[in-house]
Amino acid sequence: MGEQTLVLIKPDGLKKSLTGNVLTRLSETKLDIIGAKMVQVSRELAEEHYGHLKDKPFFEELIKYITGEYHKKKVMALVYWGEGAIKKVRDICGSTNPEEAEPVSIRGAYGRITTAGVFENVIHASENTADAEREIKLWFEPDEIIVDIYPAAEVEETKKKRRWA
Ligand code: UDP
Ligand code: MG
């Protein structure tokens, strides 16, 4: 059965020019990319994304890391889709702690632990289907994904929107 997973190339990955390397590694999975964009991560988005880690001692540093305080203020967000997508992507990412991750994994090859104790591990990938759904809906609008993976409704909105001038 097809499933989807959220991938983020974190600010350290972008600062280190690792976008190509990461995408090449992920292409080994033969999964489809069904959404992709660059995002400047607000504190609000960061806190929502990592809400489950709010009580951890490294939370504040983690928020600074993902919002780009230490690198570039951008993240590349992607949705990968296909059979076993969550596990396939997590396997190539490697363990959360880059020092414990397989040396050939993305995190093992390119990650580091900062002196402040944050795991700068280059990439985020959803851990399970519930997280994937929560995270994809947080980072993407329905029309930014080219496959209908979750039900969506048409809503009348009068909100102001920027258009090309
Ligand atoms: N993290 C950290 N120290 C820890 C655990 C996590 O700096 O002891 C950071 C790391 O960047 C990690 C993120 O917090 O990727 C989210 O943690 P989680 O436990 O969800 O790990 P992941 O799912 O990213 O492997
Ligand atoms: Mg996680």
Short mmCIF file of N, CA and C and ligand atoms in Angstrom, two decimals:
data_model
loop_
_atom_site.label_atom_id
_atom_site.label_comp_id
_atom_site.label_asym_id
_atom_site.label_seq_id
_atom_site.Cartn_x
_atom_site.Cartn_y
_atom_site.Cartn_z
N MET A 1 0.83 -1.20 0.00
CA MET A 1 0.00 0.00 0.00
C MET A 1 0.86 1.26 0.00
N GLY A 2 0.48 2.21 -0.78
CA GLY A 2 1.23 3.46 -0.83
C GLY A 2 1.08 4.24 0.46
N GLU A 3 2.14 4.88 0.89
CA GLU A 3 2.05 5.77 2.05
C GLU A 3 2.96 6.96 1.79
N GLN A 4 2.80 7.98 2.62
CA GLN A 4 3.55 9.21 2.41
C GLN A 4 4.31 9.59 3.67
N THR A 5 5.38 10.35 3.45
CA THR A 5 6.20 10.77 4.59
C THR A 5 6.75 12.16 4.34
N LEU A 6 6.89 12.93 5.42
CA LEU A 6 7.46 14.27 5.29
C LEU A 6 8.98 14.22 5.49
N VAL A 7 9.69 14.85 4.57
CA VAL A 7 11.14 15.00 4.69
C VAL A 7 11.45 16.49 4.77
N LEU A 8 12.34 16.85 5.69
CA LEU A 8 12.86 18.22 5.73
C LEU A 8 14.37 18.15 5.60
N ILE A 9 14.93 18.91 4.66
CA ILE A 9 16.38 19.12 4.68
C ILE A 9 16.58 20.33 5.57
N LYS A 10 17.20 20.10 6.71
CA LYS A 10 17.29 21.11 7.76
C LYS A 10 18.31 22.19 7.39
N PRO A 11 18.32 23.32 8.12
CA PRO A 11 19.21 24.44 7.77
C PRO A 11 20.69 24.07 7.65
N ASP A 12 21.17 23.12 8.46
CA ASP A 12 22.59 22.73 8.35
C ASP A 12 22.85 22.03 7.01
N GLY A 13 21.87 21.24 6.55
CA GLY A 13 22.00 20.57 5.26
C GLY A 13 22.09 21.57 4.12
N LEU A 14 21.29 22.64 4.20
CA LEU A 14 21.32 23.66 3.15
C LEU A 14 22.61 24.47 3.22
N LYS A 15 23.01 24.83 4.43
CA LYS A 15 24.25 25.60 4.62
C LYS A 15 25.46 24.83 4.09
N LYS A 16 25.44 23.51 4.26
CA LYS A 16 26.57 22.67 3.83
C LYS A 16 26.44 22.23 2.37
N SER A 17 25.46 22.80 1.65
CA SER A 17 25.24 22.44 0.23
C SER A 17 25.02 20.95 0.03
N LEU A 18 24.20 20.37 0.90
CA LEU A 18 23.98 18.93 0.83
C LEU A 18 22.69 18.53 0.13
N THR A 19 21.96 19.52 -0.42
CA THR A 19 20.66 19.21 -1.03
C THR A 19 20.78 18.08 -2.06
N GLY A 20 21.71 18.24 -2.98
CA GLY A 20 21.89 17.24 -4.04
C GLY A 20 22.24 15.87 -3.48
N ASN A 21 23.17 15.85 -2.54
CA ASN A 21 23.57 14.56 -1.95
C ASN A 21 22.39 13.87 -1.27
N VAL A 22 21.61 14.66 -0.52
CA VAL A 22 20.48 14.08 0.21
C VAL A 22 19.43 13.54 -0.77
N LEU A 23 19.12 14.34 -1.79
CA LEU A 23 18.09 13.90 -2.76
C LEU A 23 18.58 12.67 -3.53
N THR A 24 19.86 12.62 -3.83
CA THR A 24 20.40 11.45 -4.53
C THR A 24 20.29 10.20 -3.66
N ARG A 25 20.65 10.35 -2.37
CA ARG A 25 20.51 9.20 -1.47
C ARG A 25 19.06 8.74 -1.39
N LEU A 26 18.13 9.71 -1.29
CA LEU A 26 16.72 9.33 -1.16
C LEU A 26 16.17 8.73 -2.44
N SER A 27 16.78 9.04 -3.57
CA SER A 27 16.30 8.48 -4.84
C SER A 27 16.53 6.97 -4.90
N GLU A 28 17.41 6.45 -4.06
CA GLU A 28 17.62 4.99 -3.96
C GLU A 28 16.32 4.27 -3.60
N THR A 29 15.42 4.98 -2.93
CA THR A 29 14.18 4.36 -2.47
C THR A 29 13.20 4.12 -3.62
N LYS A 30 13.41 4.80 -4.74
CA LYS A 30 12.49 4.74 -5.90
C LYS A 30 11.09 5.28 -5.54
N LEU A 31 11.02 6.06 -4.47
CA LEU A 31 9.74 6.69 -4.11
C LEU A 31 9.50 7.89 -5.00
N ASP A 32 8.25 8.36 -5.05
CA ASP A 32 7.91 9.55 -5.82
C ASP A 32 7.92 10.77 -4.92
N ILE A 33 8.46 11.87 -5.41
CA ILE A 33 8.31 13.16 -4.73
C ILE A 33 7.00 13.76 -5.22
N ILE A 34 6.06 14.01 -4.30
CA ILE A 34 4.75 14.55 -4.71
C ILE A 34 4.52 15.96 -4.19
N GLY A 35 5.50 16.52 -3.49
CA GLY A 35 5.45 17.90 -3.03
C GLY A 35 6.85 18.35 -2.66
N ALA A 36 7.18 19.60 -2.97
CA ALA A 36 8.52 20.12 -2.63
C ALA A 36 8.49 21.64 -2.60
N LYS A 37 9.11 22.21 -1.60
CA LYS A 37 9.18 23.68 -1.54
C LYS A 37 10.23 24.13 -0.53
N MET A 38 10.63 25.40 -0.66
CA MET A 38 11.51 26.02 0.32
C MET A 38 10.64 26.77 1.34
N VAL A 39 11.01 26.68 2.60
CA VAL A 39 10.22 27.31 3.66
C VAL A 39 11.15 28.08 4.60
N GLN A 40 10.74 29.32 4.94
CA GLN A 40 11.40 30.03 6.03
C GLN A 40 10.59 29.72 7.28
N VAL A 41 11.18 29.00 8.18
CA VAL A 41 10.44 28.43 9.30
C VAL A 41 10.23 29.47 10.39
N SER A 42 8.96 29.75 10.71
CA SER A 42 8.64 30.67 11.80
C SER A 42 8.79 29.91 13.13
N ARG A 43 8.92 30.67 14.18
CA ARG A 43 8.99 30.05 15.51
C ARG A 43 7.72 29.24 15.79
N GLU A 44 6.60 29.78 15.34
CA GLU A 44 5.31 29.11 15.54
C GLU A 44 5.29 27.73 14.86
N LEU A 45 5.73 27.69 13.60
CA LEU A 45 5.77 26.41 12.87
C LEU A 45 6.74 25.44 13.54
N ALA A 46 7.90 25.95 13.95
CA ALA A 46 8.91 25.10 14.59
C ALA A 46 8.36 24.49 15.88
N GLU A 47 7.69 25.33 16.69
CA GLU A 47 7.16 24.84 17.98
C GLU A 47 6.04 23.83 17.78
N GLU A 48 5.27 24.03 16.73
CA GLU A 48 4.19 23.08 16.42
C GLU A 48 4.79 21.75 15.94
N HIS A 49 5.76 21.85 15.04
CA HIS A 49 6.38 20.65 14.47
C HIS A 49 7.03 19.80 15.57
N TYR A 50 7.75 20.45 16.49
CA TYR A 50 8.46 19.73 17.54
C TYR A 50 7.74 19.81 18.89
N GLY A 51 6.43 20.02 18.85
CA GLY A 51 5.63 20.17 20.07
C GLY A 51 5.81 19.04 21.07
N HIS A 52 6.01 17.81 20.57
CA HIS A 52 6.13 16.65 21.45
C HIS A 52 7.45 16.66 22.24
N LEU A 53 8.35 17.59 21.90
CA LEU A 53 9.65 17.65 22.58
C LEU A 53 9.77 18.87 23.50
N LYS A 54 8.61 19.53 23.73
CA LYS A 54 8.58 20.79 24.47
C LYS A 54 9.25 20.72 25.84
N ASP A 55 9.16 19.58 26.49
CA ASP A 55 9.72 19.47 27.84
C ASP A 55 11.19 19.04 27.86
N LYS A 56 11.77 18.82 26.71
CA LYS A 56 13.18 18.36 26.66
C LYS A 56 14.13 19.53 26.92
N PRO A 57 15.26 19.23 27.56
CA PRO A 57 16.22 20.31 27.88
C PRO A 57 16.79 20.99 26.62
N PHE A 58 16.79 20.30 25.50
CA PHE A 58 17.38 20.86 24.28
C PHE A 58 16.35 21.57 23.41
N PHE A 59 15.10 21.71 23.90
CA PHE A 59 14.02 22.24 23.05
C PHE A 59 14.34 23.63 22.48
N GLU A 60 14.78 24.54 23.34
CA GLU A 60 15.04 25.92 22.88
C GLU A 60 16.13 25.93 21.80
N GLU A 61 17.18 25.16 22.00
CA GLU A 61 18.25 25.06 21.01
C GLU A 61 17.73 24.43 19.72
N LEU A 62 16.86 23.45 19.86
CA LEU A 62 16.28 22.78 18.69
C LEU A 62 15.45 23.76 17.85
N ILE A 63 14.70 24.62 18.53
CA ILE A 63 13.88 25.62 17.82
C ILE A 63 14.80 26.61 17.09
N LYS A 64 15.87 27.02 17.76
CA LYS A 64 16.83 27.93 17.11
C LYS A 64 17.45 27.25 15.89
N TYR A 65 17.76 25.99 16.02
CA TYR A 65 18.37 25.22 14.93
C TYR A 65 17.43 25.13 13.73
N ILE A 66 16.20 24.73 13.96
CA ILE A 66 15.30 24.47 12.83
C ILE A 66 14.79 25.77 12.20
N THR A 67 14.78 26.87 12.98
CA THR A 67 14.39 28.15 12.38
C THR A 67 15.57 28.81 11.65
N GLY A 68 16.75 28.23 11.76
CA GLY A 68 17.88 28.68 10.95
C GLY A 68 18.77 29.71 11.62
N GLU A 69 18.63 29.83 12.93
CA GLU A 69 19.44 30.81 13.66
C GLU A 69 20.94 30.57 13.49
N TYR A 70 21.33 29.32 13.34
CA TYR A 70 22.76 28.98 13.28
C TYR A 70 23.28 28.78 11.86
N HIS A 71 22.37 28.71 10.89
CA HIS A 71 22.80 28.40 9.53
C HIS A 71 22.14 29.37 8.56
N LYS A 72 21.23 28.83 7.74
CA LYS A 72 20.46 29.65 6.82
C LYS A 72 19.01 29.58 7.24
N LYS A 73 18.28 30.69 7.07
CA LYS A 73 16.88 30.68 7.49
C LYS A 73 16.02 30.04 6.43
N LYS A 74 16.31 28.78 6.15
CA LYS A 74 15.44 28.05 5.23
C LYS A 74 15.57 26.55 5.41
N VAL A 75 14.49 25.90 5.00
CA VAL A 75 14.38 24.45 5.08
C VAL A 75 13.77 24.00 3.76
N MET A 76 14.18 22.84 3.24
CA MET A 76 13.50 22.30 2.07
C MET A 76 12.56 21.21 2.54
N ALA A 77 11.26 21.38 2.23
CA ALA A 77 10.25 20.42 2.65
C ALA A 77 9.80 19.59 1.46
N LEU A 78 9.74 18.28 1.66
CA LEU A 78 9.33 17.37 0.57
C LEU A 78 8.36 16.32 1.10
N VAL A 79 7.48 15.87 0.23
CA VAL A 79 6.64 14.72 0.56
C VAL A 79 7.02 13.59 -0.38
N TYR A 80 7.43 12.46 0.19
CA TYR A 80 7.76 11.25 -0.58
C TYR A 80 6.60 10.29 -0.45
N TRP A 81 6.32 9.59 -1.54
CA TRP A 81 5.13 8.75 -1.60
C TRP A 81 5.46 7.41 -2.26
N GLY A 82 4.93 6.34 -1.70
CA GLY A 82 5.12 5.01 -2.29
C GLY A 82 5.08 3.94 -1.23
N GLU A 83 5.28 2.72 -1.63
CA GLU A 83 5.18 1.61 -0.70
C GLU A 83 6.28 1.67 0.37
N GLY A 84 5.88 1.56 1.61
CA GLY A 84 6.84 1.54 2.72
C GLY A 84 7.68 2.80 2.83
N ALA A 85 7.10 3.93 2.41
CA ALA A 85 7.88 5.18 2.32
C ALA A 85 8.51 5.57 3.66
N ILE A 86 7.75 5.42 4.75
CA ILE A 86 8.24 5.90 6.04
C ILE A 86 9.52 5.17 6.45
N LYS A 87 9.48 3.85 6.39
CA LYS A 87 10.64 3.06 6.81
C LYS A 87 11.80 3.21 5.83
N LYS A 88 11.49 3.21 4.54
CA LYS A 88 12.57 3.34 3.56
C LYS A 88 13.36 4.63 3.77
N VAL A 89 12.64 5.73 4.01
CA VAL A 89 13.33 7.01 4.19
C VAL A 89 14.07 7.03 5.53
N ARG A 90 13.43 6.56 6.60
CA ARG A 90 14.09 6.55 7.91
C ARG A 90 15.36 5.72 7.89
N ASP A 91 15.33 4.59 7.17
CA ASP A 91 16.52 3.73 7.09
C ASP A 91 17.70 4.46 6.47
N ILE A 92 17.43 5.22 5.42
CA ILE A 92 18.52 5.94 4.75
C ILE A 92 18.99 7.13 5.60
N CYS A 93 18.07 7.71 6.40
CA CYS A 93 18.44 8.83 7.29
C CYS A 93 19.43 8.37 8.35
N GLY A 94 19.16 7.22 8.95
CA GLY A 94 19.98 6.76 10.07
C GLY A 94 19.45 7.25 11.40
N SER A 95 20.12 6.84 12.48
CA SER A 95 19.67 7.16 13.84
C SER A 95 19.69 8.66 14.11
N THR A 96 18.86 9.05 15.10
CA THR A 96 18.73 10.46 15.48
C THR A 96 20.09 11.06 15.87
N ASN A 97 20.83 10.31 16.69
CA ASN A 97 22.16 10.76 17.12
C ASN A 97 23.17 10.46 16.01
N PRO A 98 23.73 11.50 15.38
CA PRO A 98 24.61 11.27 14.23
C PRO A 98 25.85 10.45 14.57
N GLU A 99 26.24 10.45 15.85
CA GLU A 99 27.41 9.64 16.23
C GLU A 99 27.08 8.16 16.34
N GLU A 100 25.79 7.88 16.52
CA GLU A 100 25.36 6.48 16.60
C GLU A 100 24.84 5.98 15.26
N ALA A 101 24.58 6.90 14.33
CA ALA A 101 24.02 6.53 13.03
C ALA A 101 25.06 5.78 12.21
N GLU A 102 24.59 4.85 11.38
CA GLU A 102 25.46 4.13 10.45
C GLU A 102 26.27 5.15 9.64
N PRO A 103 27.57 4.94 9.51
CA PRO A 103 28.39 5.92 8.77
C PRO A 103 27.90 6.16 7.34
N VAL A 104 27.27 5.16 6.73
CA VAL A 104 26.80 5.35 5.35
C VAL A 104 25.43 6.01 5.28
N SER A 105 24.76 6.17 6.42
CA SER A 105 23.46 6.85 6.41
C SER A 105 23.69 8.36 6.25
N ILE A 106 22.61 9.08 5.91
CA ILE A 106 22.74 10.53 5.72
C ILE A 106 23.22 11.20 7.00
N ARG A 107 22.61 10.84 8.12
CA ARG A 107 22.98 11.47 9.38
C ARG A 107 24.38 11.04 9.83
N GLY A 108 24.71 9.78 9.58
CA GLY A 108 26.04 9.29 9.94
C GLY A 108 27.12 9.97 9.13
N ALA A 109 26.84 10.21 7.86
CA ALA A 109 27.84 10.80 6.98
C ALA A 109 28.00 12.31 7.20
N TYR A 110 26.88 13.00 7.45
CA TYR A 110 26.93 14.47 7.42
C TYR A 110 26.56 15.17 8.72
N GLY A 111 26.05 14.43 9.72
CA GLY A 111 25.58 15.07 10.94
C GLY A 111 26.69 15.34 11.94
N ARG A 112 26.38 16.14 12.95
CA ARG A 112 27.33 16.39 14.03
C ARG A 112 26.55 16.77 15.28
N ILE A 113 27.24 16.71 16.43
CA ILE A 113 26.64 17.17 17.68
C ILE A 113 27.32 18.48 18.04
N THR A 114 26.52 19.51 18.31
CA THR A 114 27.11 20.81 18.62
C THR A 114 27.60 20.84 20.06
N THR A 115 28.39 21.85 20.40
CA THR A 115 28.86 21.97 21.78
C THR A 115 27.69 22.22 22.72
N ALA A 116 26.59 22.81 22.19
CA ALA A 116 25.38 23.03 23.00
C ALA A 116 24.59 21.72 23.15
N GLY A 117 25.01 20.67 22.47
CA GLY A 117 24.38 19.37 22.64
C GLY A 117 23.26 19.06 21.66
N VAL A 118 23.05 19.91 20.65
CA VAL A 118 22.00 19.64 19.66
C VAL A 118 22.54 18.70 18.58
N PHE A 119 21.69 17.74 18.22
CA PHE A 119 22.05 16.87 17.11
C PHE A 119 21.73 17.60 15.80
N GLU A 120 22.74 18.14 15.15
CA GLU A 120 22.54 18.72 13.82
C GLU A 120 22.64 17.57 12.83
N ASN A 121 21.48 17.03 12.50
CA ASN A 121 21.49 15.77 11.75
C ASN A 121 20.89 15.88 10.35
N VAL A 122 20.91 17.09 9.79
CA VAL A 122 20.72 17.33 8.35
C VAL A 122 19.31 17.11 7.82
N ILE A 123 18.62 16.12 8.37
CA ILE A 123 17.34 15.72 7.75
C ILE A 123 16.32 15.33 8.81
N HIS A 124 15.07 15.66 8.51
CA HIS A 124 13.95 15.16 9.31
C HIS A 124 13.15 14.19 8.45
N ALA A 125 12.64 13.13 9.04
CA ALA A 125 11.73 12.23 8.34
C ALA A 125 10.69 11.73 9.32
N SER A 126 9.43 11.68 8.90
CA SER A 126 8.34 11.24 9.79
C SER A 126 8.61 9.84 10.32
N GLU A 127 8.16 9.63 11.59
CA GLU A 127 8.45 8.34 12.24
C GLU A 127 7.38 7.28 12.01
N ASN A 128 6.12 7.70 11.82
CA ASN A 128 5.03 6.74 11.65
C ASN A 128 3.90 7.43 10.89
N THR A 129 2.83 6.67 10.56
CA THR A 129 1.77 7.23 9.71
C THR A 129 1.04 8.39 10.38
N ALA A 130 0.85 8.31 11.69
CA ALA A 130 0.14 9.39 12.38
C ALA A 130 0.98 10.67 12.35
N ASP A 131 2.28 10.55 12.62
CA ASP A 131 3.17 11.71 12.55
C ASP A 131 3.23 12.26 11.14
N ALA A 132 3.29 11.36 10.15
CA ALA A 132 3.38 11.80 8.76
C ALA A 132 2.16 12.65 8.40
N GLU A 133 0.98 12.20 8.80
CA GLU A 133 -0.24 12.96 8.48
C GLU A 133 -0.23 14.32 9.17
N ARG A 134 0.10 14.32 10.44
CA ARG A 134 0.15 15.59 11.19
C ARG A 134 1.16 16.54 10.57
N GLU A 135 2.32 16.02 10.26
CA GLU A 135 3.41 16.86 9.75
C GLU A 135 3.14 17.35 8.33
N ILE A 136 2.65 16.48 7.46
CA ILE A 136 2.38 16.90 6.07
C ILE A 136 1.30 17.99 6.06
N LYS A 137 0.27 17.81 6.89
CA LYS A 137 -0.81 18.81 6.95
C LYS A 137 -0.33 20.12 7.57
N LEU A 138 0.70 20.04 8.38
CA LEU A 138 1.27 21.25 8.98
C LEU A 138 2.12 22.02 7.97
N TRP A 139 2.85 21.33 7.12
CA TRP A 139 3.82 21.96 6.23
C TRP A 139 3.27 22.26 4.83
N PHE A 140 2.24 21.53 4.42
CA PHE A 140 1.74 21.68 3.05
C PHE A 140 0.23 21.94 3.01
N GLU A 141 -0.17 22.75 2.00
CA GLU A 141 -1.59 22.91 1.68
C GLU A 141 -1.95 21.78 0.71
N PRO A 142 -3.24 21.40 0.64
CA PRO A 142 -3.64 20.31 -0.27
C PRO A 142 -3.17 20.53 -1.71
N ASP A 143 -3.27 21.76 -2.21
CA ASP A 143 -2.92 22.01 -3.62
C ASP A 143 -1.42 22.04 -3.88
N GLU A 144 -0.63 21.94 -2.84
CA GLU A 144 0.82 21.90 -3.05
C GLU A 144 1.33 20.47 -3.22
N ILE A 145 0.43 19.52 -3.14
CA ILE A 145 0.79 18.11 -3.28
C ILE A 145 0.04 17.55 -4.48
N ILE A 146 0.75 16.86 -5.36
CA ILE A 146 0.14 16.48 -6.65
C ILE A 146 -0.63 15.16 -6.62
N VAL A 147 -0.73 14.55 -5.45
CA VAL A 147 -1.57 13.35 -5.30
C VAL A 147 -2.53 13.62 -4.14
N ASP A 148 -3.79 13.18 -4.27
CA ASP A 148 -4.76 13.39 -3.18
C ASP A 148 -4.52 12.33 -2.10
N ILE A 149 -3.68 12.66 -1.14
CA ILE A 149 -3.33 11.67 -0.12
C ILE A 149 -4.26 11.72 1.08
N TYR A 150 -4.83 12.87 1.36
CA TYR A 150 -5.80 13.01 2.46
C TYR A 150 -7.02 13.75 1.91
N PRO A 151 -8.20 13.48 2.47
CA PRO A 151 -9.39 14.21 2.03
C PRO A 151 -9.22 15.71 2.24
N ALA A 152 -9.71 16.49 1.28
CA ALA A 152 -9.65 17.95 1.39
C ALA A 152 -11.00 18.51 0.98
N ALA A 153 -11.33 19.68 1.50
CA ALA A 153 -12.62 20.30 1.17
C ALA A 153 -12.39 21.67 0.55
N GLU A 154 -13.32 22.07 -0.32
CA GLU A 154 -13.23 23.42 -0.88
C GLU A 154 -13.86 24.40 0.09
N VAL A 155 -13.09 25.43 0.43
CA VAL A 155 -13.57 26.40 1.41
C VAL A 155 -13.55 27.79 0.76
N GLU A 156 -14.64 28.52 0.95
CA GLU A 156 -14.70 29.90 0.44
C GLU A 156 -13.89 30.79 1.35
N GLU A 157 -12.89 31.51 0.79
CA GLU A 157 -12.07 32.38 1.63
C GLU A 157 -11.92 33.74 0.99
N THR A 158 -11.94 34.78 1.82
CA THR A 158 -11.78 36.14 1.30
C THR A 158 -10.43 36.72 1.69
N LYS A 159 -9.61 35.87 2.29
CA LYS A 159 -8.29 36.31 2.77
C LYS A 159 -7.48 36.95 1.65
N LYS A 160 -6.75 38.02 1.97
CA LYS A 160 -5.90 38.67 0.96
C LYS A 160 -4.74 37.75 0.60
N LYS A 161 -4.39 37.75 -0.69
CA LYS A 161 -3.36 36.85 -1.17
C LYS A 161 -2.42 37.62 -2.08
N ARG A 162 -1.13 37.37 -1.99
CA ARG A 162 -0.20 38.04 -2.89
C ARG A 162 -0.22 37.39 -4.26
N ARG A 163 -0.26 38.23 -5.30
CA ARG A 163 -0.19 37.76 -6.68
C ARG A 163 0.99 38.42 -7.34
N TRP A 164 1.47 37.90 -8.45
CA TRP A 164 2.54 38.57 -9.20
C TRP A 164 2.02 39.93 -9.67
N ALA A 165 2.79 40.98 -9.48
CA ALA A 165 2.35 42.34 -9.84
C ALA A 165 2.62 42.59 -11.32
N1 UDP B 1 17.41 16.08 19.13
C1 UDP B 1 18.52 16.52 19.84
N2 UDP B 1 18.92 15.82 20.96
C2 UDP B 1 18.28 14.71 21.38
C3 UDP B 1 17.16 14.26 20.65
C4 UDP B 1 16.76 14.96 19.54
O1 UDP B 1 19.13 17.53 19.47
O2 UDP B 1 18.70 14.12 22.40
C5 UDP B 1 16.98 16.83 17.94
C6 UDP B 1 17.48 16.20 16.64
O3 UDP B 1 17.78 17.25 15.70
C7 UDP B 1 16.28 15.39 16.20
C8 UDP B 1 15.12 16.28 16.65
O4 UDP B 1 15.55 16.84 17.89
O5 UDP B 1 16.30 15.12 14.81
C9 UDP B 1 13.79 15.55 16.84
O6 UDP B 1 13.95 14.52 17.75
P1 UDP B 1 13.30 13.09 17.55
O7 UDP B 1 13.44 12.33 18.83
O8 UDP B 1 11.93 13.23 16.98
O9 UDP B 1 14.29 12.38 16.47
P2 UDP B 1 14.10 12.08 14.91
O10 UDP B 1 12.68 11.64 14.69
O11 UDP B 1 14.42 13.37 14.17
O12 UDP B 1 15.08 11.00 14.60
MG MG B 2 10.91 12.54 15.31
#
